[in-house]
PDB file of C-alpha atoms in Angstrom:
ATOM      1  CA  UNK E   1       0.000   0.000   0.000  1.00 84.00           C
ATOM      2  CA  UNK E   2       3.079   2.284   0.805  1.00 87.00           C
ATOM      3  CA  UNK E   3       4.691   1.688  -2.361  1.00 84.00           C
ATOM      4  CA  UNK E   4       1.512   2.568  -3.873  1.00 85.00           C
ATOM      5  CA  UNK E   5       0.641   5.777  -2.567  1.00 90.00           C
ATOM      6  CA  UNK E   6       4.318   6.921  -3.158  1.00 89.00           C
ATOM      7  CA  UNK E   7       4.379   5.814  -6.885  1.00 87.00           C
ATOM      8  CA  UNK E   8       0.868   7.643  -7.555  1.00 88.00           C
ATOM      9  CA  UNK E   9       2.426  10.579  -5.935  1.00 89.00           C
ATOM     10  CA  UNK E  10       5.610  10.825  -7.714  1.00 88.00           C
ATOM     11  CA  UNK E  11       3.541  10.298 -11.383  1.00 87.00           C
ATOM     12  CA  UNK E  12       1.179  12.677 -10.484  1.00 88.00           C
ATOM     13  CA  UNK E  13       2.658  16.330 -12.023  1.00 86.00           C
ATOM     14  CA  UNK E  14       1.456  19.817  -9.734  1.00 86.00           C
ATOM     15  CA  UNK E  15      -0.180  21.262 -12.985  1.00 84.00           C
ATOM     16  CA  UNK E  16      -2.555  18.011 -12.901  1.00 86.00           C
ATOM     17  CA  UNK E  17      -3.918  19.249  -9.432  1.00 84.00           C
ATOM     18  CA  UNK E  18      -4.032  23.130  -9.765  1.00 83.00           C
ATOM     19  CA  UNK E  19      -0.649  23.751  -8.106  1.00 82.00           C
ATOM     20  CA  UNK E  20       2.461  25.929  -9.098  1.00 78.00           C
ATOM     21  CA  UNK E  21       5.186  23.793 -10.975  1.00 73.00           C
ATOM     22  CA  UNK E  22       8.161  25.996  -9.563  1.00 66.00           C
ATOM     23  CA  UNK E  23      11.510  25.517 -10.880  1.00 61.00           C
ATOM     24  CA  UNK E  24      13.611  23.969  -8.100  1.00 69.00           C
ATOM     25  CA  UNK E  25      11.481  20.652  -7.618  1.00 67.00           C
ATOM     26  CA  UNK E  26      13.794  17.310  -6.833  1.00 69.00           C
ATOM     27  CA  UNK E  27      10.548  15.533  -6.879  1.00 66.00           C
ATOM     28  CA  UNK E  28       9.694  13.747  -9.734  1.00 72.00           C
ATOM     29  CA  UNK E  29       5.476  14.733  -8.791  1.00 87.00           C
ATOM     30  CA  UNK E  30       4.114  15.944  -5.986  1.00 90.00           C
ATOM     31  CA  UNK E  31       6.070  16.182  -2.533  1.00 89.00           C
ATOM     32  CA  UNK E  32       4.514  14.996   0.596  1.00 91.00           C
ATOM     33  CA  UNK E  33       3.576  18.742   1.489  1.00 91.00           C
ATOM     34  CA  UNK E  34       1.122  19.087  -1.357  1.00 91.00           C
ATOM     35  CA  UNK E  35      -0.439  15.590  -1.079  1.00 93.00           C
ATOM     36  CA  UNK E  36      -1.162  15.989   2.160  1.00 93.00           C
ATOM     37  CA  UNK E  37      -2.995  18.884   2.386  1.00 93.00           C
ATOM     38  CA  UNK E  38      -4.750  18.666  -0.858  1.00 93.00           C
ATOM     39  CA  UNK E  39      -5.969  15.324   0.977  1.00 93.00           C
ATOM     40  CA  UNK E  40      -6.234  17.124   4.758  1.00 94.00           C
ATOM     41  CA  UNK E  41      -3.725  14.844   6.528  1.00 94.00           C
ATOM     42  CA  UNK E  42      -0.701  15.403   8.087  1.00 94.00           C
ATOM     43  CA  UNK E  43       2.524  15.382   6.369  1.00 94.00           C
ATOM     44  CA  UNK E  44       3.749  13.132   9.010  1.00 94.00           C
ATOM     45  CA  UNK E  45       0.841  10.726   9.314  1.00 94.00           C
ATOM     46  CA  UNK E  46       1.608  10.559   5.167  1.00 93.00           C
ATOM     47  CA  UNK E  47       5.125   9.243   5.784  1.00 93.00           C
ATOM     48  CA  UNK E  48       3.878   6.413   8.066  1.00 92.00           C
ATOM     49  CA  UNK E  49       1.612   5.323   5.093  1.00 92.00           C
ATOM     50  CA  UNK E  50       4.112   5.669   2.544  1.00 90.00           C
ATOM     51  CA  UNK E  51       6.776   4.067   5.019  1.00 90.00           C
ATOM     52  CA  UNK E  52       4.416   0.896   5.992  1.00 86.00           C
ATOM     53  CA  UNK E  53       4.376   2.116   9.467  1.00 88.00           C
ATOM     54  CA  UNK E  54       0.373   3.022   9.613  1.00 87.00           C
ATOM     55  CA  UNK E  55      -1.406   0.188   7.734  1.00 81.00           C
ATOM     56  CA  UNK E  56      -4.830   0.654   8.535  1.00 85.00           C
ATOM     57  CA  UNK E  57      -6.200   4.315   7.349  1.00 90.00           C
ATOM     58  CA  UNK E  58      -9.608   5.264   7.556  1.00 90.00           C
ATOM     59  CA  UNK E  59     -11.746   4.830   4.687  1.00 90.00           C
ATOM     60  CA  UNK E  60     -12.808   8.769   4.648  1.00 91.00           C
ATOM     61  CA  UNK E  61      -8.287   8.692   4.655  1.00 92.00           C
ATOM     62  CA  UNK E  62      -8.440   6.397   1.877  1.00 92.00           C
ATOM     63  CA  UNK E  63     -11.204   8.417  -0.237  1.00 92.00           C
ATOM     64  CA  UNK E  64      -9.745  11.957   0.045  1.00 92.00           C
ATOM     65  CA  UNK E  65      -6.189  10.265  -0.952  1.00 93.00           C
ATOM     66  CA  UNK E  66      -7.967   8.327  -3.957  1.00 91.00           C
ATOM     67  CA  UNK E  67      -9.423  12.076  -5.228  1.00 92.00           C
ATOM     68  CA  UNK E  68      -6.377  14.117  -4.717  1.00 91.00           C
ATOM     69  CA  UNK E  69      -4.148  11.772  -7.094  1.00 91.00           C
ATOM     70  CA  UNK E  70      -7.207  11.604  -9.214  1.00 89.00           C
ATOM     71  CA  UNK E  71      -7.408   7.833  -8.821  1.00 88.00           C
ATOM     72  CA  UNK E  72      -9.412   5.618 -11.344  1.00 84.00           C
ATOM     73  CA  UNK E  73     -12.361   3.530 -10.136  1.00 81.00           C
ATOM     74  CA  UNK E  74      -9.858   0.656 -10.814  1.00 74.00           C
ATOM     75  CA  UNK E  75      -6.950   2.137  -9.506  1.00 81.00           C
ATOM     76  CA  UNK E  76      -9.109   3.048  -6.100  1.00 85.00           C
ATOM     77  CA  UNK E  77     -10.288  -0.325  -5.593  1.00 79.00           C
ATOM     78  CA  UNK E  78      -6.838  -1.663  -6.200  1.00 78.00           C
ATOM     79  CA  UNK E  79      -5.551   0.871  -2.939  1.00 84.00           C
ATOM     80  CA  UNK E  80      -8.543  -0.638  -0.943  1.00 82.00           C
ATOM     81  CA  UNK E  81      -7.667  -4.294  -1.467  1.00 74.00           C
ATOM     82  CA  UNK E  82      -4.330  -3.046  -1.256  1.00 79.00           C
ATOM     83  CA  UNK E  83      -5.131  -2.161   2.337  1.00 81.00           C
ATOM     84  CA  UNK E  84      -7.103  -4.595   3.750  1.00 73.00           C
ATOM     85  CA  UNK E  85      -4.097  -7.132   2.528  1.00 65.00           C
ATOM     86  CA  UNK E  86      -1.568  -5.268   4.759  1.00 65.00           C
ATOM     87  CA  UNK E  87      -4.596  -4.938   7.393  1.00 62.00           C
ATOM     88  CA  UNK E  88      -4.949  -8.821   7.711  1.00 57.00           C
ATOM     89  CA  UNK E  89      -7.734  -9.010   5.789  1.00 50.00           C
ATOM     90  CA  UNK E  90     -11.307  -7.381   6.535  1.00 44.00           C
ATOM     91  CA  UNK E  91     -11.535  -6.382   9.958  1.00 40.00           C
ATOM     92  CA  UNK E  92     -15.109  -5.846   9.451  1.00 39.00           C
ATOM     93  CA  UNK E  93     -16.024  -9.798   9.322  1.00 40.00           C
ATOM     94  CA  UNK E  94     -18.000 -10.532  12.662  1.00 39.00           C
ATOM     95  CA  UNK E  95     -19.348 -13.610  13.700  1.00 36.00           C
ATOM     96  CA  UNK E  96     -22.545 -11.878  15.749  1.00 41.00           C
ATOM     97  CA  UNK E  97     -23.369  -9.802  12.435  1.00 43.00           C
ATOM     98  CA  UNK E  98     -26.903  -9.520  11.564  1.00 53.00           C
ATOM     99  CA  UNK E  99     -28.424 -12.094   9.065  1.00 75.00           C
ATOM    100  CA  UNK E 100     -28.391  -9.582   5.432  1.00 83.00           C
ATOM    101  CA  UNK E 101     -31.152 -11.042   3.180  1.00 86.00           C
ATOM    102  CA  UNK E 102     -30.120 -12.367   0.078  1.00 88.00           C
ATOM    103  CA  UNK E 103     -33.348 -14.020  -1.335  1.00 92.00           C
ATOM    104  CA  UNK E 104     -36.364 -12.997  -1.907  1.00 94.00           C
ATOM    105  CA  UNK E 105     -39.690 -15.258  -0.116  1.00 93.00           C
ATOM    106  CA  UNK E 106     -41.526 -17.121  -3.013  1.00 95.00           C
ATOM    107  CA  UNK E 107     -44.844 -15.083  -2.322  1.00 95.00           C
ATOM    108  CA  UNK E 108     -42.935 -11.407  -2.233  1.00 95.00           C
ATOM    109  CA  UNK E 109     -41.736 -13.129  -6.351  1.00 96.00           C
ATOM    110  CA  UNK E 110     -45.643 -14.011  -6.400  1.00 97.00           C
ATOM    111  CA  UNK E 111     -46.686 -10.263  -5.705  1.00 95.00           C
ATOM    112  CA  UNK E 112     -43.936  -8.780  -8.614  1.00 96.00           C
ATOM    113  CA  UNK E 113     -45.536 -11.449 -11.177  1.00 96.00           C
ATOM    114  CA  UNK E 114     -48.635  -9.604 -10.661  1.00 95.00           C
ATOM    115  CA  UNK E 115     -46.934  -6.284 -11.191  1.00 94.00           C
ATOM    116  CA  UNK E 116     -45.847  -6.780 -14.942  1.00 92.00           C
ATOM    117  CA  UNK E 117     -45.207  -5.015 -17.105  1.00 90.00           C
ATOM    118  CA  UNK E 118     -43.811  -2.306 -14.800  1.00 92.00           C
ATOM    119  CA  UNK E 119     -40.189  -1.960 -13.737  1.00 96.00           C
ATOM    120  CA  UNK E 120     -40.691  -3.830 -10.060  1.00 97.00           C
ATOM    121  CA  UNK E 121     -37.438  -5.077  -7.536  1.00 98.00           C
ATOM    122  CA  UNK E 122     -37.137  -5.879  -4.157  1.00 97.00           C
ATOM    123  CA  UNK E 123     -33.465  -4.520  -2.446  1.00 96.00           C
ATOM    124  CA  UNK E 124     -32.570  -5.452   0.745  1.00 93.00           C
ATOM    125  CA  UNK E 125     -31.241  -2.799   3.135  1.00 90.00           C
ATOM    126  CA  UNK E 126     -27.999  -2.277   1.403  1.00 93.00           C
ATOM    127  CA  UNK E 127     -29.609  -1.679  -1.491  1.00 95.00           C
ATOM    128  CA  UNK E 128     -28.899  -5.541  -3.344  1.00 97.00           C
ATOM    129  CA  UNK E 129     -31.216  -6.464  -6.036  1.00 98.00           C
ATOM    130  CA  UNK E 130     -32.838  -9.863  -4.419  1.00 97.00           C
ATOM    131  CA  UNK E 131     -35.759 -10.346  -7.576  1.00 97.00           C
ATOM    132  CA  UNK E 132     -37.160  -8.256 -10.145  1.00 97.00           C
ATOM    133  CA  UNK E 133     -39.923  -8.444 -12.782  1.00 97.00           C
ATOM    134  CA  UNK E 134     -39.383  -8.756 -16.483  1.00 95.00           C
ATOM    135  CA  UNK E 135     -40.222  -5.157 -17.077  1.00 95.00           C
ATOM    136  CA  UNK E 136     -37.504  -4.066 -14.650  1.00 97.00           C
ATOM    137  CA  UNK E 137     -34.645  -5.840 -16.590  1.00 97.00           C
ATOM    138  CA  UNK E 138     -35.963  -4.712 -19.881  1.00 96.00           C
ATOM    139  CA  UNK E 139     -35.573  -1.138 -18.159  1.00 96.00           C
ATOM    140  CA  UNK E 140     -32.617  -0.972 -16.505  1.00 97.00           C
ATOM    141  CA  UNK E 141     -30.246  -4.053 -18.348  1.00 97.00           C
ATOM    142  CA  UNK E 142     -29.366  -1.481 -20.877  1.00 97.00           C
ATOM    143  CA  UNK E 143     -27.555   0.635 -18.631  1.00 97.00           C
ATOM    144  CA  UNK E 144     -25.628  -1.952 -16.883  1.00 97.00           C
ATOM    145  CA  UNK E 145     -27.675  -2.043 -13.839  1.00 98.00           C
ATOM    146  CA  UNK E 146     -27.670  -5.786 -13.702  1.00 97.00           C
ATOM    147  CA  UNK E 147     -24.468  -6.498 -15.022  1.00 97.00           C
ATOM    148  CA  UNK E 148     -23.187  -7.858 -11.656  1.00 94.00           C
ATOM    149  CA  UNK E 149     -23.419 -11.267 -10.472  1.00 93.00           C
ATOM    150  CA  UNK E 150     -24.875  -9.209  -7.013  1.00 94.00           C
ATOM    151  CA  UNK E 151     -26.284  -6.053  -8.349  1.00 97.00           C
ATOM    152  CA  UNK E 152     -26.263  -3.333  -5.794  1.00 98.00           C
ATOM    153  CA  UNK E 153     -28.106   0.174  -6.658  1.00 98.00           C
ATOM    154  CA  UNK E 154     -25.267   2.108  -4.309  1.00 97.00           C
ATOM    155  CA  UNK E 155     -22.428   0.315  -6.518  1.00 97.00           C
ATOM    156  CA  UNK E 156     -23.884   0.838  -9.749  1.00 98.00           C
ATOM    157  CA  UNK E 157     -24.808   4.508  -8.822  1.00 98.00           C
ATOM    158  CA  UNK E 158     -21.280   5.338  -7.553  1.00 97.00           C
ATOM    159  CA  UNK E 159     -19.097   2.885  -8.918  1.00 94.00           C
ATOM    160  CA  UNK E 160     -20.475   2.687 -12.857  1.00 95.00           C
ATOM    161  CA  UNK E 161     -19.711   5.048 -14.894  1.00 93.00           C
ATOM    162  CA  UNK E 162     -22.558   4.457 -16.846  1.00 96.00           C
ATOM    163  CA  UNK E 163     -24.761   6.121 -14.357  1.00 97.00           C
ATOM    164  CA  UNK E 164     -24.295   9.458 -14.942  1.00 96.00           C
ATOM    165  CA  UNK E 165     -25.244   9.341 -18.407  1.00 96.00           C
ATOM    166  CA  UNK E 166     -28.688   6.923 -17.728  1.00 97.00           C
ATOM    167  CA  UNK E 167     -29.677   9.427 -14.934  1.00 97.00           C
ATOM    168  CA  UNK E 168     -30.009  12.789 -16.115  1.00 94.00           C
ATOM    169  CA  UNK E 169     -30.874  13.726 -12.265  1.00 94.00           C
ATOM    170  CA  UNK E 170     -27.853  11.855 -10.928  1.00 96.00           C
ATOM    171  CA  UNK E 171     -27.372  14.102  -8.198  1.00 95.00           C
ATOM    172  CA  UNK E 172     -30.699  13.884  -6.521  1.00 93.00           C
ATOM    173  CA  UNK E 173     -31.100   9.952  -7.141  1.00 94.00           C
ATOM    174  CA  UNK E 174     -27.381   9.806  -5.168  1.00 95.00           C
ATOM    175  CA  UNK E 175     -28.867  12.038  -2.285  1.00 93.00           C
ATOM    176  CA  UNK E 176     -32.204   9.757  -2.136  1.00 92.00           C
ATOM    177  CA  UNK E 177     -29.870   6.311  -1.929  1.00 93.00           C
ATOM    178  CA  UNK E 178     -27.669   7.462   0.498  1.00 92.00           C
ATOM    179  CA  UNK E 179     -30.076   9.015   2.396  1.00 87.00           C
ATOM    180  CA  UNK E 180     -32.105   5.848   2.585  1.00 87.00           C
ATOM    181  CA  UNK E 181     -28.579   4.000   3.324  1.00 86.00           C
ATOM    182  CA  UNK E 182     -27.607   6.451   6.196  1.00 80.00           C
ATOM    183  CA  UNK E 183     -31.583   6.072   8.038  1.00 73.00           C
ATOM    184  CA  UNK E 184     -32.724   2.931   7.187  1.00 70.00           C
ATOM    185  CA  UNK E 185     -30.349   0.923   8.546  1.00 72.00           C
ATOM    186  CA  UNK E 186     -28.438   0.530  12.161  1.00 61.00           C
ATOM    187  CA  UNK E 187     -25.203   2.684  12.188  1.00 55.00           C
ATOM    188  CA  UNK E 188     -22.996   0.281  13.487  1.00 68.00           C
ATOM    189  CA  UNK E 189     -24.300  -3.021  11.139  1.00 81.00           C
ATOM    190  CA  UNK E 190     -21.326  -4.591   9.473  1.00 87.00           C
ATOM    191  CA  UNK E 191     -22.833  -4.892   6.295  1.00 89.00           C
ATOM    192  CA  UNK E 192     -23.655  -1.128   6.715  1.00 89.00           C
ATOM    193  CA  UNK E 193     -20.193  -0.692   7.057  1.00 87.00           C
ATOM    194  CA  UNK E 194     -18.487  -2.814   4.694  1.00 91.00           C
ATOM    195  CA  UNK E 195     -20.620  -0.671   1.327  1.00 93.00           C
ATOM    196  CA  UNK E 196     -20.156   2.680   2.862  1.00 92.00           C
ATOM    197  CA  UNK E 197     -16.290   2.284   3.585  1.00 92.00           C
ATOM    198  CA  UNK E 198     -15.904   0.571   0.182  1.00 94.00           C
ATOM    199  CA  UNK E 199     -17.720   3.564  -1.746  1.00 95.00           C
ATOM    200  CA  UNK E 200     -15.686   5.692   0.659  1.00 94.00           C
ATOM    201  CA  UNK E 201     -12.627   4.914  -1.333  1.00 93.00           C
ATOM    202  CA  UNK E 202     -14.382   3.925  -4.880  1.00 92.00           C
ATOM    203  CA  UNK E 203     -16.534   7.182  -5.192  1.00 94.00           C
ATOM    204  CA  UNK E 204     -14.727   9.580  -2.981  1.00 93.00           C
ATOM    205  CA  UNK E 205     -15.968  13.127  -1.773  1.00 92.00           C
ATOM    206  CA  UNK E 206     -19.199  12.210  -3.879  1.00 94.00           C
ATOM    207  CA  UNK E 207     -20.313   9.441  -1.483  1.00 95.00           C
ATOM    208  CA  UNK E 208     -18.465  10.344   1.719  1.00 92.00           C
ATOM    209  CA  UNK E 209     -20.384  13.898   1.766  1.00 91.00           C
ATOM    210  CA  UNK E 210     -23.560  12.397   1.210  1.00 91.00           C
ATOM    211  CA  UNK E 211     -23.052   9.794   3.532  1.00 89.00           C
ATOM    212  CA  UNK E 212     -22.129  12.343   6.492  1.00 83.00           C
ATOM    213  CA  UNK E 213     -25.117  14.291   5.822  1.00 79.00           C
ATOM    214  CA  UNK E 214     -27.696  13.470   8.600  1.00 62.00           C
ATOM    215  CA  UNK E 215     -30.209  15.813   7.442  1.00 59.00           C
ATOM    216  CA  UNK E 216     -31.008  14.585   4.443  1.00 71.00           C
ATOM    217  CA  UNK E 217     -33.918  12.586   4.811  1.00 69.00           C
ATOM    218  CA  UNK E 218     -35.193   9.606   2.812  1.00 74.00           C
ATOM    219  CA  UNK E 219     -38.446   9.753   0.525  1.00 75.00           C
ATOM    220  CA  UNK E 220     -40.875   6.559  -0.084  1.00 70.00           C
ATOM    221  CA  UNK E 221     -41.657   8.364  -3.268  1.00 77.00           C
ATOM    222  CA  UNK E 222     -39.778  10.146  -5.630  1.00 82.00           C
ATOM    223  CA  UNK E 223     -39.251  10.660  -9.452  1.00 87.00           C
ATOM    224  CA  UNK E 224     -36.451   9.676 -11.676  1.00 92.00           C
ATOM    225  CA  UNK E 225     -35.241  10.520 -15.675  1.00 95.00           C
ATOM    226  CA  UNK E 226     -33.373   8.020 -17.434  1.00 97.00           C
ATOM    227  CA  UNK E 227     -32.066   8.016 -20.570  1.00 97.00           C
ATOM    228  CA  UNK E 228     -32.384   4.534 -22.141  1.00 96.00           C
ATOM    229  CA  UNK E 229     -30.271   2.984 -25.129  1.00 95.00           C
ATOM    230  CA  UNK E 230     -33.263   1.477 -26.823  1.00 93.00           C
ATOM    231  CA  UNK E 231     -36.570   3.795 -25.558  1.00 93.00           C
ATOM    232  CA  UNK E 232     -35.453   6.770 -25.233  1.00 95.00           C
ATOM    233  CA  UNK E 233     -35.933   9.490 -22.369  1.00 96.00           C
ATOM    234  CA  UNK E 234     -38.051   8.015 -19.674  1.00 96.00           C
ATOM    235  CA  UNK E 235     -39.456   9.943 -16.552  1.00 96.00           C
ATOM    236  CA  UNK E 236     -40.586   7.478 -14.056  1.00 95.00           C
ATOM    237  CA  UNK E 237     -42.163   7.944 -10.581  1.00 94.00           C
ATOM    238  CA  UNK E 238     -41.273   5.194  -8.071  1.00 92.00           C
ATOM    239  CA  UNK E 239     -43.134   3.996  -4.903  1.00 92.00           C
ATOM    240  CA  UNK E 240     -41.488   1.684  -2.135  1.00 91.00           C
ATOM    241  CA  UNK E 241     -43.002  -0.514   0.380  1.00 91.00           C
ATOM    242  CA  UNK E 242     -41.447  -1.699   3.354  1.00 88.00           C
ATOM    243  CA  UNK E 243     -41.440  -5.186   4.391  1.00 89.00           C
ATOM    244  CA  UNK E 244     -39.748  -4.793   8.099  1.00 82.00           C
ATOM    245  CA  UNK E 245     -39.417  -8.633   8.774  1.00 81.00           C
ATOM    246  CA  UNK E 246     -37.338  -9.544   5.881  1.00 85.00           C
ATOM    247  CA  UNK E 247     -35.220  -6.177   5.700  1.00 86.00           C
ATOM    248  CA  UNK E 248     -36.607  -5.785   2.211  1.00 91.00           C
ATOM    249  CA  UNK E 249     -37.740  -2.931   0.253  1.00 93.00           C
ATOM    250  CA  UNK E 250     -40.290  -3.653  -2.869  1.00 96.00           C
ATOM    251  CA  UNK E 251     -40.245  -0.586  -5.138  1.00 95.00           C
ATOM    252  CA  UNK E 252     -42.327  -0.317  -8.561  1.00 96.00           C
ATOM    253  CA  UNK E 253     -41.580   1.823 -11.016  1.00 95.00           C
ATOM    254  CA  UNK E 254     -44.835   3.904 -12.963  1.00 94.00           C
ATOM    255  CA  UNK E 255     -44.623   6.400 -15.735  1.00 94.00           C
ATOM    256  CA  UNK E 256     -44.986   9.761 -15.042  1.00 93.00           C
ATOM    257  CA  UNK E 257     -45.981  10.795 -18.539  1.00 93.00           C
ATOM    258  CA  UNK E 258     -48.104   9.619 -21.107  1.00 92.00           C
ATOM    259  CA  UNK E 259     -44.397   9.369 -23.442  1.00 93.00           C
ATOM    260  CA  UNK E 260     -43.075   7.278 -20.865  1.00 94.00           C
ATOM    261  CA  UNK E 261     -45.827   5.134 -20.279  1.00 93.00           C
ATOM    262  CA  UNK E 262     -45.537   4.870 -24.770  1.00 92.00           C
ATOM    263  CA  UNK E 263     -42.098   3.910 -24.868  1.00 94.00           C
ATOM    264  CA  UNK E 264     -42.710   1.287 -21.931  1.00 93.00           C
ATOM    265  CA  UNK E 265     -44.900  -0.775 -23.541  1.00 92.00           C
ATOM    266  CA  UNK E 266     -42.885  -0.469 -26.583  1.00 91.00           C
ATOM    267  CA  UNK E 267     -39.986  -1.587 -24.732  1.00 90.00           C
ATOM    268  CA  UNK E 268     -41.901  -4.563 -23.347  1.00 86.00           C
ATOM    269  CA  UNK E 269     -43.597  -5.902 -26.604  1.00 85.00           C
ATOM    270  CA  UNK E 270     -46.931  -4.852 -25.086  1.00 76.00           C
ATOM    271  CA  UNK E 271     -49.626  -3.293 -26.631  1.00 72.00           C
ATOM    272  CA  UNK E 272     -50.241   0.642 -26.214  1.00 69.00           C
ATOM    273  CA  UNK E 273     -51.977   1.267 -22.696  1.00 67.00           C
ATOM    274  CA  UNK E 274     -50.470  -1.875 -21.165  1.00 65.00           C
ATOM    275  CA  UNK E 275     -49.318   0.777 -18.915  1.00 71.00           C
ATOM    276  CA  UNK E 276     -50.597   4.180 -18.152  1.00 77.00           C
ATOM    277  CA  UNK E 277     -49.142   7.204 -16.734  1.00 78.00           C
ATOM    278  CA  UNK E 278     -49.104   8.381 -13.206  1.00 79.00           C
ATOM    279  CA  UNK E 279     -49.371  12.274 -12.504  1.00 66.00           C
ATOM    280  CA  UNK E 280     -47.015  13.416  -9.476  1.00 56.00           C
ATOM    281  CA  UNK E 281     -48.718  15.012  -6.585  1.00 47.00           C
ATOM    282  CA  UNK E 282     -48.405  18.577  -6.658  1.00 39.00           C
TER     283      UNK E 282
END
């Protein structure tokens, strides 16, 4: 992890990061100085890191790091394995850790049969995709949603580049995740803490801030714009219903225009008014 930081340092030139190049530099990059306080550490907590003295930073350590060398999603997950090797592997594991849902019950699939053709999933409370109905994957398999063997909203939001060109209102579907993240779920469960230190380091300032914001609270409804491959511009309304046993979250997706509700059922091979649109509240 030391050598790591250190390389990424010295490749990384002042002009990339807004500072002066000077004249009288023995540095190949940047020195310590400049990394540090473009990433608000000390110089001398730096040199520990760099020297293999300190091997377990902080993910919020890791994250500003990871944005002041400008660190590729690949290159930031590489630092975090990077440090939980030289950690002694996740110290996050616990043995009296909460069961985290990974199925759906074979009524809650029952209840999203009923609900095609519209977009439909069921998340647990880190925001995994447990089921979803047909209508959902023709929706949101196009923009790499699903991709993963264990699609996660959070990951695919923060981690996918993708993202920010299928939501046009990135920002505000970040702030409703997060905010769901940060209130619907116990502050000190591991699983809890596993996504939000990973995304720490993956997505930086852009998670982080959002995560440390307790007064942003979550919405059971909301709206959302996507801009699909195949249909178009889509502006959907969502809905979510709790299901408090299971940890689970169902949430159906409507459209909130006659358009959308158009290029749904073209999407879906169904004939026009399969689906109809949904007017927001005012």
């Amino acid at each position: 992890m030391g050598t790591f930081l250190r390389t990424w340092r010295e490749a990384v030139s002042p002009a990339e990061v807004g500072l002066p190049t000077g004249t009288r530099r023995r540095t190949p990059g940047l020195r310590r100085a400049e990394l540090a306080t473009l990433a608000g550490v000390s110089v001398e907590y730096l040199t520990r890191l760099e020297q293999g003295r300190d091997r377990n930073p902080s993910a919020q350590v890791l994250g500003a790091l990871a944005d002041a060398l400008n660190l590729s999603l690949a290159d930031r997950m590489l630092l975090r394995r990077l440090t939980k090797e030289a950690d002694g592997g996740d110290p996050l594991v616990c043995a009296a850790a909460p069961s985290l849902s990974r199925t759906a019950r074979p009524t809650i699939r029952a209840v999203l049969d009923h609900l095609e053709p519209a977009p439909a999933l069921v998340v647990n409370w880190i925001g995994d995709v447990l089921a979803h109905t047909a209508g959902y994957e023709r929706l949101v398999g196009p923009i790499g949603l699903l991709d993963d063997e264990r699609p996660n909203l959070l990951r695919y939001l923060f981690a996918d580049e993708r993202a920010r060109s299928a939501y046009r209102d990135w920002d505000r579907v970040a702030d409703d995740l997060v905010a769901r993240l940060r209130h619907g779920v116990p502050l000190r469960d591991p699983h809890l803490a596993e996504l939000a230190d990973e995304l720490t380091v993956t997505a930086g300032a852009d998670f982080a801030d959002r995560f440390a914001d307790l007064a942003v609270a979550p919405r059971r409804t909301g709206s959302q714009q996507i801009e699909h491959p195949e249909a178009g511009s889509l502006r959907l309304l969502h809905e979510t219903f709790a299901l408090p046993d299971e940890g689970q979250r169902v949430i159906v997706h409507l459209p909130a225009d006659d358009a959308t509700a158009a290029a749904l059922d073209r999407l879906n091979g169904r004939r026009p008014g399969a689906l109809r649109a949904v007017g927001e509240a005012g």
